[in-house]
């Protein structure tokens, strides 16, 4: 007798081995059998005839640090087969943080992470933060120590190198966070204050991470035309600390990047990356528009500067007119300008009767710098370089999903379904067996989740049942809220959380998601 039996499905176990027909028997939250179970019974039976049965997907890069508590985000993830989300990305999140640090990161990264509904003043340890997710959401959560948060806690917003005492204090926070269950260290080297650190500081903080067998995960110091130089810094840090390295949302000149990646891996560097299947990005409006001569680490000074007519005139002279059509406003939490969500800045400015530069400044000021945007790159490389990177054996799936605002990037609701529908079924970039490796087996191993990512007896029962002929993304840049289709059933720790495409009652009454620590 089992708790759940998934019958008559085609099993793709996450190892890349050929698919085979079998039933899954689940008991006490774990996979008890993967075989034909004709004579067995269960309290719940799921008919997977004509369906594929895969291990729950691990989103290696997502900004659900606050959004994980929202049913709409939970449904968006589960409708794509995602059962585990890796938080603490880009060097900015909520722990470890004292009151001042928590206020800064909550405000600075509000367009990306939002504000955690259960945290007020701080201080917050990693253990405290993980406890807010454990058995309180239907998704499993993994947490990376955010370097920028740690730096702000010790050094503050200062644009300078850390001294020896500050470096020792940051190291203690890293060591304590690892003891609390963090799965690695993340950096965001285009965001402050992480951008003020050099490779030596990052390597020093990575040494205890390496000793724990965990990765350094980085939003590099640049992408596109700067990606090759940024990769050199990643490899410098990896070599100095003997740490495994993982690059977030990699994009750039694919041939050069693949040559670098292959060379590093051949030389013994443990190097991986994630990448989402879209050509546009999404971030804070400040990152995309404001120059370095404004103080991004001092939010109040930047706001005051943006109210100065001379500063606005200087910005207007520096900003290129070609910038505005490439920026679509995704998150505008100001009543006066909320109507601009979903419009590109050029169109919004025309409708507002303002020059685009003036409207941009008005939105930044009125939102307290908390506006977000989707942006097109000035030199779109097309889909083929993206496909070359997706096919690489060091790749794993990451949505980079941002859920703030009324018109977010579609990747949060479509990335994993698009990888399956377009890149597996339509384009053949992976086989279905390899898809289970890229989306489940490989990321679970990367973050030390020894009992996830595979369908084997004894492992945790994170299970996805999907229709290979129907799975697809529906979210677009014009309609980013559309949910993916084709994932019928999802179990997290043996509990059905998605049934026939809808959240089950367990998501609200007894959420089964665990805050996972590496083993």
Short mmCIF file of C-alpha atoms in Angstrom, two decimals:
data_model
loop_
_atom_site.label_atom_id
_atom_site.label_comp_id
_atom_site.label_asym_id
_atom_site.label_seq_id
_atom_site.Cartn_x
_atom_site.Cartn_y
_atom_site.Cartn_z
CA UNK A 1 0.00 0.00 0.00
CA UNK A 2 1.41 3.36 -1.06
CA UNK A 3 0.30 6.93 -0.38
CA UNK A 4 0.39 7.78 -4.10
CA UNK A 5 0.87 5.72 -7.25
CA UNK A 6 1.61 7.40 -10.58
CA UNK A 7 0.58 4.75 -13.11
CA UNK A 8 1.41 3.96 -16.71
CA UNK A 9 3.78 6.86 -17.37
CA UNK A 10 6.98 7.11 -19.37
CA UNK A 11 9.73 7.70 -16.83
CA UNK A 12 12.64 10.06 -17.54
CA UNK A 13 14.72 9.67 -14.41
CA UNK A 14 17.02 12.70 -14.60
CA UNK A 15 20.21 10.78 -15.43
CA UNK A 16 19.87 10.97 -19.21
CA UNK A 17 19.18 7.23 -19.46
CA UNK A 18 16.58 6.10 -22.02
CA UNK A 19 12.96 6.59 -21.05
CA UNK A 20 11.01 3.54 -19.93
CA UNK A 21 7.48 2.60 -18.89
CA UNK A 22 6.91 2.21 -15.15
CA UNK A 23 4.74 3.15 -12.21
CA UNK A 24 5.95 5.25 -9.28
CA UNK A 25 4.98 4.20 -5.78
CA UNK A 26 5.32 6.95 -3.18
CA UNK A 27 5.20 6.58 0.60
CA UNK A 28 6.07 8.96 3.45
CA UNK A 29 7.17 11.66 1.04
CA UNK A 30 9.68 9.48 -0.80
CA UNK A 31 9.82 7.32 -3.88
CA UNK A 32 9.36 3.75 -2.69
CA UNK A 33 9.27 1.94 -6.04
CA UNK A 34 9.83 2.59 -9.76
CA UNK A 35 8.47 -0.51 -11.47
CA UNK A 36 5.22 -2.07 -12.62
CA UNK A 37 2.86 -2.01 -9.64
CA UNK A 38 -0.16 -3.81 -11.07
CA UNK A 39 -1.22 -5.39 -7.78
CA UNK A 40 -0.55 -2.42 -5.51
CA UNK A 41 -2.98 0.12 -4.15
CA UNK A 42 -2.75 3.71 -2.92
CA UNK A 43 -4.85 6.39 -1.30
CA UNK A 44 -4.27 8.57 -4.39
CA UNK A 45 -3.72 7.28 -7.91
CA UNK A 46 -2.65 9.41 -10.87
CA UNK A 47 -3.14 8.09 -14.38
CA UNK A 48 -0.07 9.07 -16.43
CA UNK A 49 -1.04 7.20 -19.59
CA UNK A 50 0.44 9.07 -22.55
CA UNK A 51 2.37 11.33 -20.19
CA UNK A 52 5.99 11.71 -19.20
CA UNK A 53 6.98 11.41 -15.55
CA UNK A 54 10.00 13.50 -14.65
CA UNK A 55 11.79 14.64 -11.50
CA UNK A 56 10.69 18.02 -10.21
CA UNK A 57 12.54 20.84 -11.93
CA UNK A 58 15.01 23.04 -10.05
CA UNK A 59 14.95 26.71 -11.04
CA UNK A 60 18.64 27.55 -10.66
CA UNK A 61 18.10 31.32 -10.78
CA UNK A 62 14.85 33.01 -9.77
CA UNK A 63 13.77 36.06 -7.78
CA UNK A 64 10.97 34.54 -5.73
CA UNK A 65 12.44 35.56 -2.35
CA UNK A 66 9.19 37.35 -1.48
CA UNK A 67 6.95 36.15 -4.30
CA UNK A 68 7.16 32.50 -3.18
CA UNK A 69 4.44 33.29 -0.65
CA UNK A 70 1.98 34.39 -3.36
CA UNK A 71 -0.37 31.73 -4.80
CA UNK A 72 -0.06 33.28 -8.26
CA UNK A 73 3.71 32.75 -8.23
CA UNK A 74 3.33 29.24 -6.84
CA UNK A 75 0.92 28.38 -9.65
CA UNK A 76 3.22 29.94 -12.26
CA UNK A 77 6.11 27.75 -11.12
CA UNK A 78 4.15 24.53 -10.67
CA UNK A 79 2.44 24.89 -14.06
CA UNK A 80 5.97 24.62 -15.49
CA UNK A 81 6.99 21.65 -13.33
CA UNK A 82 9.25 23.68 -11.03
CA UNK A 83 9.31 22.20 -7.52
CA UNK A 84 12.48 23.84 -6.11
CA UNK A 85 13.59 27.48 -6.37
CA UNK A 86 17.10 28.76 -5.68
CA UNK A 87 16.89 32.14 -3.93
CA UNK A 88 19.43 34.71 -2.74
CA UNK A 89 20.52 35.54 -6.29
CA UNK A 90 22.62 38.42 -7.65
CA UNK A 91 24.21 39.10 -4.27
CA UNK A 92 21.10 40.76 -2.80
CA UNK A 93 18.54 39.26 -0.44
CA UNK A 94 17.31 39.49 3.14
CA UNK A 95 19.88 37.62 5.25
CA UNK A 96 22.19 37.84 7.05
CA UNK A 97 21.13 41.40 7.79
CA UNK A 98 20.78 43.84 10.62
CA UNK A 99 18.02 46.47 10.57
CA UNK A 100 19.85 49.00 8.35
CA UNK A 101 20.95 46.35 5.86
CA UNK A 102 17.46 44.85 5.68
CA UNK A 103 15.99 48.28 4.97
CA UNK A 104 18.53 48.91 2.21
CA UNK A 105 18.22 45.58 0.38
CA UNK A 106 14.42 45.60 0.67
CA UNK A 107 14.28 49.05 -0.89
CA UNK A 108 17.10 48.80 -3.42
CA UNK A 109 16.01 45.42 -4.82
CA UNK A 110 12.27 45.93 -4.40
CA UNK A 111 11.70 45.96 -8.20
CA UNK A 112 13.36 42.53 -8.39
CA UNK A 113 12.73 40.64 -5.15
CA UNK A 114 9.88 42.61 -3.63
CA UNK A 115 9.52 42.90 0.13
CA UNK A 116 9.39 39.77 2.28
CA UNK A 117 5.97 39.71 3.99
CA UNK A 118 7.27 38.17 7.22
CA UNK A 119 10.30 40.36 7.91
CA UNK A 120 10.07 43.73 9.60
CA UNK A 121 13.06 45.25 11.34
CA UNK A 122 15.76 42.59 11.60
CA UNK A 123 18.24 41.34 12.47
CA UNK A 124 17.68 38.29 10.27
CA UNK A 125 19.96 35.26 10.16
CA UNK A 126 19.96 32.70 7.37
CA UNK A 127 18.34 30.27 9.79
CA UNK A 128 15.59 32.82 10.49
CA UNK A 129 14.96 33.37 6.81
CA UNK A 130 14.85 29.67 5.91
CA UNK A 131 12.31 29.13 8.68
CA UNK A 132 9.92 31.54 6.93
CA UNK A 133 9.76 29.17 3.93
CA UNK A 134 9.91 25.74 5.55
CA UNK A 135 6.48 24.05 5.39
CA UNK A 136 4.94 27.46 4.66
CA UNK A 137 4.96 27.35 0.86
CA UNK A 138 4.34 24.47 -1.58
CA UNK A 139 7.75 24.89 -3.24
CA UNK A 140 11.09 23.74 -1.91
CA UNK A 141 13.53 26.59 -1.36
CA UNK A 142 17.33 26.78 -1.51
CA UNK A 143 19.23 29.88 -0.37
CA UNK A 144 22.52 31.37 -1.53
CA UNK A 145 24.43 33.74 0.73
CA UNK A 146 24.21 37.16 -0.96
CA UNK A 147 27.60 38.85 -1.08
CA UNK A 148 26.18 42.37 -1.50
CA UNK A 149 24.01 41.99 1.58
CA UNK A 150 26.97 40.72 3.59
CA UNK A 151 29.16 43.57 2.34
CA UNK A 152 26.56 46.19 3.25
CA UNK A 153 26.20 44.68 6.72
CA UNK A 154 29.95 45.05 7.38
CA UNK A 155 31.29 47.78 5.10
CA UNK A 156 28.08 49.69 4.49
CA UNK A 157 27.50 51.43 1.16
CA UNK A 158 31.09 52.59 0.84
CA UNK A 159 32.69 52.58 -2.61
CA UNK A 160 36.05 51.17 -1.47
CA UNK A 161 37.95 48.00 -0.70
CA UNK A 162 37.25 46.22 2.57
CA UNK A 163 40.01 46.38 5.16
CA UNK A 164 41.38 43.30 6.91
CA UNK A 165 39.03 43.56 9.87
CA UNK A 166 36.00 43.98 7.64
CA UNK A 167 37.05 41.02 5.54
CA UNK A 168 37.31 38.86 8.67
CA UNK A 169 33.83 40.02 9.73
CA UNK A 170 32.39 39.13 6.32
CA UNK A 171 34.07 35.73 6.48
CA UNK A 172 32.36 35.04 9.82
CA UNK A 173 28.99 35.86 8.27
CA UNK A 174 29.71 33.48 5.38
CA UNK A 175 30.77 30.71 7.74
CA UNK A 176 27.71 31.24 9.95
CA UNK A 177 25.40 31.26 6.93
CA UNK A 178 26.84 28.00 5.66
CA UNK A 179 26.28 26.46 9.08
CA UNK A 180 22.68 27.69 8.91
CA UNK A 181 22.11 25.80 5.66
CA UNK A 182 23.04 28.11 2.77
CA UNK A 183 23.95 26.34 -0.47
CA UNK A 184 26.67 28.68 -1.75
CA UNK A 185 27.60 32.34 -2.19
CA UNK A 186 26.12 34.63 -4.83
CA UNK A 187 27.42 37.93 -6.16
CA UNK A 188 25.88 40.69 -8.27
CA UNK A 189 28.77 42.64 -9.73
CA UNK A 190 26.61 45.11 -11.66
CA UNK A 191 24.64 45.95 -8.51
CA UNK A 192 25.79 47.85 -5.44
CA UNK A 193 27.49 47.35 -3.10
CA UNK A 194 28.77 44.12 -4.65
CA UNK A 195 30.18 46.08 -7.59
CA UNK A 196 32.67 47.73 -5.21
CA UNK A 197 34.39 44.41 -4.38
CA UNK A 198 37.44 43.17 -6.24
CA UNK A 199 38.34 39.60 -7.18
CA UNK A 200 40.57 39.20 -4.13
CA UNK A 201 37.70 39.97 -1.74
CA UNK A 202 35.38 37.57 -3.50
CA UNK A 203 37.98 34.82 -3.57
CA UNK A 204 38.60 35.19 0.17
CA UNK A 205 34.88 34.87 0.90
CA UNK A 206 34.65 31.85 -1.41
CA UNK A 207 37.24 29.77 0.47
CA UNK A 208 34.83 28.49 3.15
CA UNK A 209 32.29 27.92 0.37
CA UNK A 210 34.83 25.77 -1.46
CA UNK A 211 35.65 23.89 1.75
CA UNK A 212 31.95 23.03 2.05
CA UNK A 213 31.90 21.71 -1.53
CA UNK A 214 29.46 24.42 -2.63
CA UNK A 215 29.46 26.86 -5.57
CA UNK A 216 30.18 30.52 -6.10
CA UNK A 217 27.24 31.82 -8.17
CA UNK A 218 27.73 35.11 -9.97
CA UNK A 219 25.89 37.77 -11.90
CA UNK A 220 29.10 38.79 -13.64
CA UNK A 221 30.53 42.27 -13.98
CA UNK A 222 29.17 42.46 -17.49
CA UNK A 223 27.47 40.59 -20.32
CA UNK A 224 27.13 40.93 -24.08
CA UNK A 225 30.29 42.69 -25.29
CA UNK A 226 31.75 42.62 -21.76
CA UNK A 227 31.09 38.93 -21.13
CA UNK A 228 34.51 37.64 -22.17
CA UNK A 229 36.34 39.98 -19.77
CA UNK A 230 33.82 39.21 -17.03
CA UNK A 231 34.37 35.46 -17.49
CA UNK A 232 38.10 36.01 -16.96
CA UNK A 233 37.32 37.45 -13.52
CA UNK A 234 35.07 34.48 -12.69
CA UNK A 235 37.90 32.09 -13.52
CA UNK A 236 40.37 34.19 -11.51
CA UNK A 237 38.13 33.90 -8.44
CA UNK A 238 37.55 30.18 -9.00
CA UNK A 239 41.28 29.51 -9.26
CA UNK A 240 42.24 31.64 -6.26
CA UNK A 241 39.64 30.01 -4.00
CA UNK A 242 39.57 26.53 -5.60
CA UNK A 243 35.81 26.97 -5.70
CA UNK A 244 33.24 25.62 -8.14
CA UNK A 245 31.80 28.49 -10.20
CA UNK A 246 28.37 29.01 -11.68
CA UNK A 247 27.48 31.94 -13.97
CA UNK A 248 23.96 33.33 -13.77
CA UNK A 249 21.87 33.98 -16.92
CA UNK A 250 24.87 33.75 -19.24
CA UNK A 251 24.57 35.52 -22.58
CA UNK A 252 27.03 37.04 -25.00
CA UNK A 253 29.20 35.89 -27.92
CA UNK A 254 28.46 32.20 -27.76
CA UNK A 255 31.46 30.90 -29.72
CA UNK A 256 33.95 32.78 -27.55
CA UNK A 257 32.14 31.91 -24.33
CA UNK A 258 31.95 28.21 -25.20
CA UNK A 259 35.66 28.18 -25.99
CA UNK A 260 36.38 29.73 -22.58
CA UNK A 261 34.03 27.35 -20.77
CA UNK A 262 35.41 24.26 -22.48
CA UNK A 263 38.98 25.33 -21.83
CA UNK A 264 38.31 25.99 -18.16
CA UNK A 265 36.50 22.70 -17.67
CA UNK A 266 39.24 20.78 -19.48
CA UNK A 267 41.78 22.41 -17.15
CA UNK A 268 39.86 21.19 -14.10
CA UNK A 269 37.63 24.14 -13.19
CA UNK A 270 34.15 23.08 -12.08
CA UNK A 271 32.19 25.61 -14.15
CA UNK A 272 28.48 25.67 -15.01
CA UNK A 273 25.90 28.28 -15.99
CA UNK A 274 22.18 28.87 -16.32
CA UNK A 275 20.37 30.60 -19.16
CA UNK A 276 16.74 31.40 -19.94
CA UNK A 277 15.32 31.11 -23.49
CA UNK A 278 14.53 34.78 -24.20
CA UNK A 279 16.42 37.59 -25.91
CA UNK A 280 15.30 40.47 -23.66
CA UNK A 281 16.35 41.13 -20.08
CA UNK A 282 14.69 42.59 -17.01
CA UNK A 283 16.00 44.52 -14.03
CA UNK A 284 15.60 47.75 -12.10
CA UNK A 285 15.06 50.92 -14.10
CA UNK A 286 17.99 52.46 -12.22
CA UNK A 287 20.43 49.81 -13.47
CA UNK A 288 19.34 50.23 -17.07
CA UNK A 289 19.26 54.04 -17.17
CA UNK A 290 21.38 55.74 -14.50
CA UNK A 291 25.10 56.44 -15.03
CA UNK A 292 27.84 55.71 -12.50
CA UNK A 293 28.31 59.35 -11.56
CA UNK A 294 25.03 59.23 -9.66
CA UNK A 295 25.44 57.43 -6.30
CA UNK A 296 23.39 54.22 -6.67
CA UNK A 297 24.55 53.07 -3.21
CA UNK A 298 22.95 56.16 -1.61
CA UNK A 299 19.31 56.04 -2.60
CA UNK A 300 18.33 59.32 -0.94
CA UNK A 301 21.19 61.25 -2.55
CA UNK A 302 20.25 59.83 -5.94
CA UNK A 303 16.62 60.85 -5.44
CA UNK A 304 17.66 64.35 -4.47
CA UNK A 305 19.93 64.59 -7.49
CA UNK A 306 17.16 63.51 -9.85
CA UNK A 307 15.02 66.42 -8.64
CA UNK A 308 17.75 68.89 -9.65
CA UNK A 309 17.10 70.53 -13.07
CA UNK A 310 20.83 70.64 -13.82
CA UNK A 311 21.18 66.91 -13.21
CA UNK A 312 18.19 66.23 -15.43
CA UNK A 313 19.67 68.37 -18.18
CA UNK A 314 22.96 66.48 -17.96
CA UNK A 315 21.16 63.13 -18.11
CA UNK A 316 19.11 64.27 -21.09
CA UNK A 317 22.33 65.13 -22.88
CA UNK A 318 23.92 61.76 -22.10
CA UNK A 319 20.96 59.49 -22.75
CA UNK A 320 20.58 58.25 -26.30
CA UNK A 321 17.21 58.63 -27.98
CA UNK A 322 17.46 55.01 -29.08
CA UNK A 323 17.27 53.88 -25.44
CA UNK A 324 13.62 54.71 -24.83
CA UNK A 325 11.89 52.36 -27.31
CA UNK A 326 13.96 49.48 -25.90
CA UNK A 327 12.64 49.94 -22.34
CA UNK A 328 9.22 48.58 -21.41
CA UNK A 329 8.01 49.62 -17.97
CA UNK A 330 7.16 46.51 -15.97
CA UNK A 331 6.78 47.70 -12.37
CA UNK A 332 5.70 51.27 -11.59
CA UNK A 333 4.45 51.36 -7.98
CA UNK A 334 3.29 54.98 -8.13
CA UNK A 335 -0.36 55.83 -8.62
CA UNK A 336 0.34 58.73 -10.96
CA UNK A 337 2.33 56.60 -13.39
CA UNK A 338 1.00 53.08 -12.88
CA UNK A 339 -0.83 53.34 -16.20
CA UNK A 340 2.55 53.26 -17.97
CA UNK A 341 3.16 49.59 -17.08
CA UNK A 342 3.38 47.61 -20.30
CA UNK A 343 4.32 50.62 -22.44
CA UNK A 344 7.76 51.36 -23.79
CA UNK A 345 9.16 54.59 -22.45
CA UNK A 346 8.95 56.40 -25.79
CA UNK A 347 5.24 55.62 -26.15
CA UNK A 348 4.52 56.40 -22.49
CA UNK A 349 6.28 59.75 -22.84
CA UNK A 350 4.23 60.59 -25.94
CA UNK A 351 1.00 59.79 -24.10
CA UNK A 352 2.15 61.74 -21.03
CA UNK A 353 3.10 64.76 -23.12
CA UNK A 354 6.64 64.78 -21.71
CA UNK A 355 10.11 64.26 -23.17
CA UNK A 356 11.21 60.65 -22.48
CA UNK A 357 14.13 61.72 -20.28
CA UNK A 358 11.84 63.84 -18.12
CA UNK A 359 9.28 61.02 -17.78
CA UNK A 360 12.04 58.59 -16.79
CA UNK A 361 13.19 60.95 -14.05
CA UNK A 362 9.64 61.54 -12.87
CA UNK A 363 8.97 57.81 -12.59
CA UNK A 364 12.22 57.19 -10.73
CA UNK A 365 11.50 59.97 -8.26
CA UNK A 366 7.83 59.17 -7.72
CA UNK A 367 8.54 55.46 -7.15
CA UNK A 368 11.48 56.13 -4.84
CA UNK A 369 13.74 54.36 -7.40
CA UNK A 370 11.61 51.21 -7.14
CA UNK A 371 10.58 50.99 -10.79
CA UNK A 372 11.37 47.93 -12.87
CA UNK A 373 11.61 47.33 -16.60
CA UNK A 374 12.01 44.82 -19.40
CA UNK A 375 14.66 45.85 -21.90
CA UNK A 376 15.81 44.85 -25.36
CA UNK A 377 19.54 44.77 -26.02
CA UNK A 378 20.83 47.31 -28.56
CA UNK A 379 22.51 44.55 -30.57
CA UNK A 380 20.21 41.49 -30.42
CA UNK A 381 22.19 38.44 -31.47
CA UNK A 382 19.23 36.29 -32.42
CA UNK A 383 18.19 32.84 -31.22
CA UNK A 384 21.05 30.73 -32.61
CA UNK A 385 23.75 31.86 -30.12
CA UNK A 386 21.26 31.23 -27.32
CA UNK A 387 20.60 27.74 -28.65
CA UNK A 388 24.33 26.99 -28.83
CA UNK A 389 24.66 27.83 -25.14
CA UNK A 390 21.52 25.89 -24.20
CA UNK A 391 22.94 22.76 -25.80
CA UNK A 392 26.16 22.95 -23.82
CA UNK A 393 26.64 20.23 -21.15
CA UNK A 394 27.42 22.87 -18.51
CA UNK A 395 23.98 24.48 -18.93
CA UNK A 396 21.05 24.17 -16.53
CA UNK A 397 17.64 25.78 -16.46
CA UNK A 398 17.03 29.08 -14.71
CA UNK A 399 14.12 31.42 -15.33
CA UNK A 400 15.51 34.61 -13.74
CA UNK A 401 11.83 35.13 -13.02
CA UNK A 402 10.83 38.51 -11.57
CA UNK A 403 7.24 38.73 -10.34
CA UNK A 404 6.94 42.38 -9.35
CA UNK A 405 4.59 44.74 -11.16
CA UNK A 406 1.71 44.44 -13.55
CA UNK A 407 3.73 43.69 -16.67
CA UNK A 408 6.78 41.56 -15.80
CA UNK A 409 9.05 39.68 -18.17
CA UNK A 410 7.29 36.52 -19.45
CA UNK A 411 10.19 34.32 -18.34
CA UNK A 412 8.72 33.92 -14.84
CA UNK A 413 5.67 32.15 -16.25
CA UNK A 414 7.14 30.60 -19.35
CA UNK A 415 10.86 29.81 -19.26
CA UNK A 416 10.73 26.11 -18.36
CA UNK A 417 7.69 25.41 -20.52
CA UNK A 418 9.38 27.20 -23.42
CA UNK A 419 12.50 25.08 -22.99
CA UNK A 420 10.34 21.96 -23.25
CA UNK A 421 7.88 23.04 -25.92
CA UNK A 422 10.12 24.98 -28.26
CA UNK A 423 13.64 23.77 -27.60
CA UNK A 424 12.87 20.08 -27.07
CA UNK A 425 9.73 19.30 -29.05
CA UNK A 426 10.02 21.84 -31.87
CA UNK A 427 13.76 22.48 -32.33
CA UNK A 428 15.28 19.29 -30.91
CA UNK A 429 18.01 21.10 -28.97
CA UNK A 430 17.70 18.40 -26.31
CA UNK A 431 16.10 14.99 -26.21
CA UNK A 432 13.42 14.58 -23.58
CA UNK A 433 15.87 12.50 -21.56
CA UNK A 434 18.47 15.29 -21.67
CA UNK A 435 15.81 17.85 -20.73
CA UNK A 436 15.38 16.05 -17.41
CA UNK A 437 19.13 16.39 -16.86
CA UNK A 438 19.28 20.12 -17.68
CA UNK A 439 16.19 21.00 -15.65
CA UNK A 440 16.40 18.61 -12.69
CA UNK A 441 19.40 16.29 -12.32
CA UNK A 442 22.18 18.77 -13.02
CA UNK A 443 20.93 21.74 -10.94
CA UNK A 444 20.10 19.48 -8.00
CA UNK A 445 23.66 18.18 -8.03
CA UNK A 446 25.10 21.70 -8.45
CA UNK A 447 23.52 22.88 -5.19
CA UNK A 448 24.21 19.72 -3.21
CA UNK A 449 20.62 18.45 -3.16
CA UNK A 450 21.53 14.79 -2.96
CA UNK A 451 17.96 13.48 -2.70
CA UNK A 452 16.44 15.64 -5.47
CA UNK A 453 16.63 15.79 -9.24
CA UNK A 454 16.28 12.06 -9.90
CA UNK A 455 13.49 9.46 -9.84
CA UNK A 456 15.00 6.68 -7.76
CA UNK A 457 13.76 4.66 -4.78
CA UNK A 458 14.64 6.34 -1.51
CA UNK A 459 14.79 9.88 -2.89
CA UNK A 460 12.35 12.69 -2.16
CA UNK A 461 9.19 12.45 -4.24
CA UNK A 462 9.29 15.68 -6.26
CA UNK A 463 7.50 14.49 -9.39
CA UNK A 464 6.13 16.11 -12.56
CA UNK A 465 3.58 14.55 -14.92
CA UNK A 466 3.38 16.36 -18.26
CA UNK A 467 2.00 15.94 -21.75
CA UNK A 468 4.96 16.10 -24.17
CA UNK A 469 2.66 16.99 -27.05
CA UNK A 470 1.01 19.89 -25.22
CA UNK A 471 3.55 21.46 -22.88
CA UNK A 472 4.17 25.04 -24.00
CA UNK A 473 4.59 28.59 -22.80
CA UNK A 474 1.78 31.09 -23.35
CA UNK A 475 3.27 34.18 -21.70
CA UNK A 476 4.51 36.81 -24.15
CA UNK A 477 5.99 40.29 -23.86
CA UNK A 478 2.51 41.65 -24.62
CA UNK A 479 0.66 39.21 -22.31
CA UNK A 480 3.20 38.18 -19.65
CA UNK A 481 0.63 36.86 -17.17
CA UNK A 482 -0.47 33.88 -19.26
CA UNK A 483 0.25 30.54 -17.56
CA UNK A 484 2.07 27.66 -19.19
CA UNK A 485 0.14 24.60 -20.36
CA UNK A 486 0.80 20.88 -20.52
CA UNK A 487 1.92 20.10 -16.96
CA UNK A 488 -0.95 18.12 -15.46
CA UNK A 489 0.22 17.01 -12.02
CA UNK A 490 3.03 17.93 -9.63
CA UNK A 491 4.00 16.39 -6.30
CA UNK A 492 6.33 18.05 -3.80
CA UNK A 493 7.71 15.76 -1.11
CA UNK A 494 5.06 13.22 -2.05
CA UNK A 495 2.14 15.64 -1.68
CA UNK A 496 0.02 16.50 -4.75
CA UNK A 497 0.24 20.29 -5.10
CA UNK A 498 -0.97 20.59 -8.71
CA UNK A 499 -3.84 18.45 -9.96
CA UNK A 500 -5.16 18.85 -13.50
CA UNK A 501 -3.31 22.17 -13.71
CA UNK A 502 -4.82 23.70 -10.55
CA UNK A 503 -3.36 24.22 -7.09
CA UNK A 504 -4.59 21.68 -4.54
CA UNK A 505 -5.93 22.56 -1.11
CA UNK A 506 -2.65 21.37 0.42
CA UNK A 507 -0.89 24.45 -0.97
CA UNK A 508 -2.82 26.61 1.47
CA UNK A 509 -3.62 24.26 4.35
CA UNK A 510 -0.49 22.09 4.67
CA UNK A 511 2.19 23.36 2.29
CA UNK A 512 4.80 20.61 1.82
CA UNK A 513 7.74 22.70 0.59
CA UNK A 514 10.95 22.37 2.60
CA UNK A 515 13.81 24.79 3.08
CA UNK A 516 16.55 22.55 1.73
CA UNK A 517 20.15 22.45 2.85
CA UNK A 518 22.93 20.77 0.88
CA UNK A 519 23.99 17.28 1.90
#
